[in-house]
CSV table of C-alpha atoms in Angstrom, one decimal:
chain,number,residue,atom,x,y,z
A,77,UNK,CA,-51.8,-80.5,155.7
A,78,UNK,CA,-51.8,-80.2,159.4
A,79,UNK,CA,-49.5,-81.7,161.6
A,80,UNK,CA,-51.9,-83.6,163.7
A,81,UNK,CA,-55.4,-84.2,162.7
A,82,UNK,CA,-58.3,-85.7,164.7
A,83,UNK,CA,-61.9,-86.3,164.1
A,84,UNK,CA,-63.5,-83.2,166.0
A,85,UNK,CA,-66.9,-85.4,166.3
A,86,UNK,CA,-68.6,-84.8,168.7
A,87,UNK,CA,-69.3,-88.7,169.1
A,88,UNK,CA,-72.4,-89.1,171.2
A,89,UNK,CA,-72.8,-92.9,172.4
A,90,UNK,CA,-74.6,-93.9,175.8
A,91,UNK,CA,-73.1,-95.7,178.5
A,92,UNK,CA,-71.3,-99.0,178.5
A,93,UNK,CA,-70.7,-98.3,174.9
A,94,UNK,CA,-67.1,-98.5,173.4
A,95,UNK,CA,-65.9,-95.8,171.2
A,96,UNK,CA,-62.4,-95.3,169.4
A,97,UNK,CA,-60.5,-92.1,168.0
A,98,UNK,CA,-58.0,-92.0,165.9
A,99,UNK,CA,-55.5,-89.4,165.1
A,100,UNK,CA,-52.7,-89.0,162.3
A,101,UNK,CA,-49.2,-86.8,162.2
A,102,UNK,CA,-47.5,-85.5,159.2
A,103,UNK,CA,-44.2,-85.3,160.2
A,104,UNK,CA,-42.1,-89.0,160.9
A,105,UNK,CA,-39.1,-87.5,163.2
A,106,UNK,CA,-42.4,-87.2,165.8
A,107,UNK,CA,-40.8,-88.8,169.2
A,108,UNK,CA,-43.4,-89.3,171.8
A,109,UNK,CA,-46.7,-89.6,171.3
A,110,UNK,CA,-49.9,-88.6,174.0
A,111,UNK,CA,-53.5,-88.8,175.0
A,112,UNK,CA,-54.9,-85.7,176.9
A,113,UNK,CA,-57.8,-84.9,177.9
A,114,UNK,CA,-59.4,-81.0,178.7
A,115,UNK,CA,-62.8,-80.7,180.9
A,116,UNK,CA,-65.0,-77.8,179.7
A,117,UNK,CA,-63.0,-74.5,180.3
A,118,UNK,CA,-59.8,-76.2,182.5
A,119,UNK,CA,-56.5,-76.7,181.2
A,120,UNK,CA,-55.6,-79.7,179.4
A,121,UNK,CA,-54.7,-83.4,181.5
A,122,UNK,CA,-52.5,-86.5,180.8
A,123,UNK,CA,-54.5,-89.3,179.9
A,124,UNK,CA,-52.1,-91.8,179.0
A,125,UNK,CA,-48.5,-91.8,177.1
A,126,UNK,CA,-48.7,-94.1,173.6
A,127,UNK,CA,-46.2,-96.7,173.5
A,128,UNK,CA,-45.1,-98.8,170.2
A,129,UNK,CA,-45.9,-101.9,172.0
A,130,UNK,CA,-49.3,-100.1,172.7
A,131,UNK,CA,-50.3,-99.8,176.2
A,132,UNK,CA,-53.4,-100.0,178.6
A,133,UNK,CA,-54.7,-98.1,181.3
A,134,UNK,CA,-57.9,-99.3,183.0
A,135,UNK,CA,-60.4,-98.8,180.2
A,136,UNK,CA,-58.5,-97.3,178.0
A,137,UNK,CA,-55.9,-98.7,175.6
A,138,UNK,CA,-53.8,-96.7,173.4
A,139,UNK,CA,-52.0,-97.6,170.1
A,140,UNK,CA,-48.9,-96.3,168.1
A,141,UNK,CA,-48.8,-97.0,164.4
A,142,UNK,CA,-45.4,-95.7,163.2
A,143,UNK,CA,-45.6,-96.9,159.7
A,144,UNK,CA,-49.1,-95.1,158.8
A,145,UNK,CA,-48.2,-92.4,161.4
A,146,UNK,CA,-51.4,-92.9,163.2
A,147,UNK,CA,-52.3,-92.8,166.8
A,148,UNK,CA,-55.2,-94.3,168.5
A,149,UNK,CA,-57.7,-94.5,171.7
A,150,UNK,CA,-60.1,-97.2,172.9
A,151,UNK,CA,-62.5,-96.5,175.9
A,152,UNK,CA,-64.2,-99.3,177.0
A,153,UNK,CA,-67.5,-99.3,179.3
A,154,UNK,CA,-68.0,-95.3,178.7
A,155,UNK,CA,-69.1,-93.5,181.8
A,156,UNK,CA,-70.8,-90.4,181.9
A,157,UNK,CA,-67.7,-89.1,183.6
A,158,UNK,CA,-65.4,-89.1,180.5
A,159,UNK,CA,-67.5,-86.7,178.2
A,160,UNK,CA,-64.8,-84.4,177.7
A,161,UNK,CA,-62.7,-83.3,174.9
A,162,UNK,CA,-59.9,-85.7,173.6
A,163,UNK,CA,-56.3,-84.0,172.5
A,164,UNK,CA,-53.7,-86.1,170.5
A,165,UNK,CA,-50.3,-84.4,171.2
A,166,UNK,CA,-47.4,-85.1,169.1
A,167,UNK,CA,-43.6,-84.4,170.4
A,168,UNK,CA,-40.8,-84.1,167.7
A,169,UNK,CA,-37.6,-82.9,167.5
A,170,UNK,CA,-35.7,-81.7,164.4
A,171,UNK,CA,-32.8,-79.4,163.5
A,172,UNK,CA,-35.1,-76.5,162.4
A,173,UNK,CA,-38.0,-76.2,164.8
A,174,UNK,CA,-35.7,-77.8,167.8
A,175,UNK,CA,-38.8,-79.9,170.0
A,176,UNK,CA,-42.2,-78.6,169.8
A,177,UNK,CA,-45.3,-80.0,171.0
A,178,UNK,CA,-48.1,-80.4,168.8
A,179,UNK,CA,-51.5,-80.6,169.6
A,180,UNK,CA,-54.6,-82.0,167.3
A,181,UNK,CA,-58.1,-79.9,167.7
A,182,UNK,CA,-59.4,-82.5,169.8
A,183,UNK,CA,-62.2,-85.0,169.7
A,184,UNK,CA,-65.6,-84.3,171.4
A,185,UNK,CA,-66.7,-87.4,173.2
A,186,UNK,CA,-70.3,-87.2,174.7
A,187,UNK,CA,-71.5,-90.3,177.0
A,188,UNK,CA,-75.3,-90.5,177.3
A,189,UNK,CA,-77.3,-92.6,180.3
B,1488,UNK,CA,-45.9,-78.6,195.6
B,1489,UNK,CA,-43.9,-78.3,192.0
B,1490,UNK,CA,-46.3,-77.0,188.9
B,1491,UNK,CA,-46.5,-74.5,186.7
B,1492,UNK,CA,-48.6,-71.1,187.9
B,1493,UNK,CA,-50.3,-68.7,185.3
B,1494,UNK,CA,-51.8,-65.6,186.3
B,1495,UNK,CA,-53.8,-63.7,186.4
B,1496,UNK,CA,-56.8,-66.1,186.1
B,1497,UNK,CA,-59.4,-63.9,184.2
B,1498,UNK,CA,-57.6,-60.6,182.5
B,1499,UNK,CA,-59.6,-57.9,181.0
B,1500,UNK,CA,-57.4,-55.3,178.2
B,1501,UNK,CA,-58.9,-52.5,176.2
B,1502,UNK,CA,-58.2,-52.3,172.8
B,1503,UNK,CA,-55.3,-50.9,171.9
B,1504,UNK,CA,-53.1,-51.7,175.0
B,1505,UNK,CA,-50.5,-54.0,175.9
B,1506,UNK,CA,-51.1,-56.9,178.5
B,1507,UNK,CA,-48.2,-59.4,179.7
B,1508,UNK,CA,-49.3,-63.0,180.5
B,1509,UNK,CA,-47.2,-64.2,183.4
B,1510,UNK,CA,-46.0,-68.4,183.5
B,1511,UNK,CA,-43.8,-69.7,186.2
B,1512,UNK,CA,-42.6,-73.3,186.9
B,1513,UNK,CA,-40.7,-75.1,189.6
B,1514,UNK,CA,-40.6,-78.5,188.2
B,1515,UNK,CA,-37.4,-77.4,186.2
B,1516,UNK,CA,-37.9,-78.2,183.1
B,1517,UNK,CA,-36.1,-76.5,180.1
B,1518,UNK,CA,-39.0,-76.3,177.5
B,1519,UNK,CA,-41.8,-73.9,177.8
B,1520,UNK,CA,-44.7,-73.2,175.5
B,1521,UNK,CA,-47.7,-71.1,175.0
B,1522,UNK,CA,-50.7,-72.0,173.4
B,1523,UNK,CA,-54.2,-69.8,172.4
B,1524,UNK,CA,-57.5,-72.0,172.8
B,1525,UNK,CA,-60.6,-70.4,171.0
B,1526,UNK,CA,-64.3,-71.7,171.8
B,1527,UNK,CA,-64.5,-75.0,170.5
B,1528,UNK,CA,-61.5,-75.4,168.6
B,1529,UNK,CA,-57.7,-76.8,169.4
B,1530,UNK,CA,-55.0,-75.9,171.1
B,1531,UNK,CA,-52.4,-73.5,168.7
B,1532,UNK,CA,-49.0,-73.3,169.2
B,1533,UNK,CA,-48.0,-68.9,169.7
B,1534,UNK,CA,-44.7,-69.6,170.7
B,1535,UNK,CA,-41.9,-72.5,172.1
B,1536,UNK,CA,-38.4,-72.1,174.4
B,1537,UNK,CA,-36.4,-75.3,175.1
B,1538,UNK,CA,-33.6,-73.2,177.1
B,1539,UNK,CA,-33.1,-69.5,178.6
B,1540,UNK,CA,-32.9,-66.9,176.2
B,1541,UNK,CA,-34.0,-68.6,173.4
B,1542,UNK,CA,-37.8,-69.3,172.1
B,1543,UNK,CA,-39.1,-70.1,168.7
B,1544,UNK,CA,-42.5,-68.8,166.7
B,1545,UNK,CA,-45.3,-71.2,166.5
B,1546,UNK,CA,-47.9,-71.1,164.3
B,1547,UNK,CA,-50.0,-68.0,165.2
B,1548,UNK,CA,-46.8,-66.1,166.4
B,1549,UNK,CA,-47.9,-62.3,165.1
B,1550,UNK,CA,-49.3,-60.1,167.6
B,1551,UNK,CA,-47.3,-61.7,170.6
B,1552,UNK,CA,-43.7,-61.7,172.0
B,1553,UNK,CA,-42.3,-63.7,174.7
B,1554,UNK,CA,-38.9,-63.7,176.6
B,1555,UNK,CA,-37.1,-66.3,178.5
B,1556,UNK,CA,-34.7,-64.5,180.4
B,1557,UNK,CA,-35.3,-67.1,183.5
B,1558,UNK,CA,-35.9,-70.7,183.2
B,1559,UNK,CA,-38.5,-71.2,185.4
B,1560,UNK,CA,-40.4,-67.7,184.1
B,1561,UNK,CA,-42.2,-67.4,179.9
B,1562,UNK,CA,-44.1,-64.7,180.0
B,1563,UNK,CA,-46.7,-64.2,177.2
B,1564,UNK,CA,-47.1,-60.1,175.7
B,1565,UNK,CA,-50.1,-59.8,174.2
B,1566,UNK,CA,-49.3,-56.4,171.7
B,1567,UNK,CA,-52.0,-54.0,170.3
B,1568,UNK,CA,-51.1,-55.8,166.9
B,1569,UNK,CA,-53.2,-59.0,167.9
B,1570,UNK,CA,-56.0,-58.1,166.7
B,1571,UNK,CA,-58.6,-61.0,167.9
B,1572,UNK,CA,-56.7,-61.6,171.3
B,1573,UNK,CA,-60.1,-62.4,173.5
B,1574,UNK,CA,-59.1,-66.4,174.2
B,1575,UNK,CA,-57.8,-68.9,176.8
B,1576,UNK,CA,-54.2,-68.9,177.0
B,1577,UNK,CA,-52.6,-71.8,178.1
B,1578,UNK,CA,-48.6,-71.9,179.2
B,1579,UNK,CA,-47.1,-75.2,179.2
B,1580,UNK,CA,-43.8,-77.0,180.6
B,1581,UNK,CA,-41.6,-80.3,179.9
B,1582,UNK,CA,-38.4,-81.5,180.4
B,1583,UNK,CA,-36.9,-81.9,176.2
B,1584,UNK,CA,-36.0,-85.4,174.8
B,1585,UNK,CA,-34.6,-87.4,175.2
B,1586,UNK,CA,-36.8,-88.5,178.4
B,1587,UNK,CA,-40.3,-89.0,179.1
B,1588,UNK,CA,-41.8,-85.2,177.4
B,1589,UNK,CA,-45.5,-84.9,179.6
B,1590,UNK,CA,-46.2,-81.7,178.8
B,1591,UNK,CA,-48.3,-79.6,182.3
B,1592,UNK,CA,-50.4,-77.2,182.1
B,1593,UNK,CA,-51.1,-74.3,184.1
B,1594,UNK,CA,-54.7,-73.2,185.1
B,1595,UNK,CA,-54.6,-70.6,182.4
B,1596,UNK,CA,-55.4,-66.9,181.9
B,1597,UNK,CA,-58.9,-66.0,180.2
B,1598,UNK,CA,-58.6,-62.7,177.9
B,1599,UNK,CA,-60.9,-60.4,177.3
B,1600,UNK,CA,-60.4,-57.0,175.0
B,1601,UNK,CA,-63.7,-55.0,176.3
């Protein structure tokens, strides 16, 4: 099983729409938990951090689910400007592997006018 | 400005031949990390330092080396062993837990065996 999995899509939906992705991790001694997201051939960008409490930026609104080890993002009122590529990254420490950053393969989100 | 500096931008190797990735950070943070991006696909972990002179393998580790001999430098040797190494490398940089872990990116190096 991977460590972190995502949907790859792509998910096409025009604009206004609202679209979710979710993401799961494998391991439970996973710390900090983030959104990024990578434009066509640049290097990947903070979206937003994921909080327990969950936590919302603008359109966007990010959830924690410790117990099912899950992650999720909302995006609200899609504009064309956030077709990208989604990452879900996954920071854990532990006595063998020290802390290592995880990414998932990324979700494809296409926005349509 | 602090950030994180890859280079070269676009690097072109023939087959068979060594090339050394170069990362360098000023935002002095401890952990430092490499990653290969093929088209289309996720980011893979190659290899992962959370202090000087000491790194561990990621998941696609053969065919690569790194040192850490400097904190702010984790330069990436792509060996003749690799034997797909046309990709985009990406070097990363955080500070380790606990505290906030952002990981930033640099610009990246494109490879290209020809």
């Amino acid at each position: 099983r991977k460590e972190v999995e995502q949907d790859p899509g792509p998910f096409n939906v025009p604009e206004g729409a609202t679209v979710a992705f979710n993401c799961t991790y494998s391991n439970s001694a996973s710390q900090s938990f983030f959104w990024y997201r990578q434009d066509c051939r640049k290097e990947p960008k903070l979206l937003m951090s994921v909080y327990s409490s969950g936590n919302e930026d603008g359109r966007f609104t990010a959830q924690l689910n410790r117990a099912s080890q899950y992650i999720s993002l909302l995006i609200r009122d899609s504009k064309l400007s956030d077709s990208a590529t989604y990452l879900c990254v996954v920071n854990y420490l532990s006595m063998e592997y020290g802390n290592k950053l995880v990414f998932g393969a990324g979700t494809i989100l296409r926005v349509k006018s | 400005d602090g950030g994180i500096t890859q280079s070269p931008k676009y690097l072109f190797r023939k087959e068979g031949q060594n090339v050394t990735l170069s990362c360098e950070q000023n935002l002095n943070h401890d952990a430092m990390y490499w990653y290969r991006q093929d088209p289309g696909q996720g980011l893979r972990l190659i290899y992962y330092s959370q202090i000087v002179n000491d790194f561990q393998k990621g998941d696609i580790a053969e065919g690569y080396s790194v040192s850490r001999e400097k904190k702010e430098s984790f330069p990436l040797t792509v060996t003749s062993a690799q034997k797909n190494p046309t990709a985009f490398y990406l070097c990363a940089s955080s500070i380790t837990p606990p505290g906030y872990t952002e990981a930033f990116f640099g610009q990246g190096t494109r490879l290209t065996v020809v």
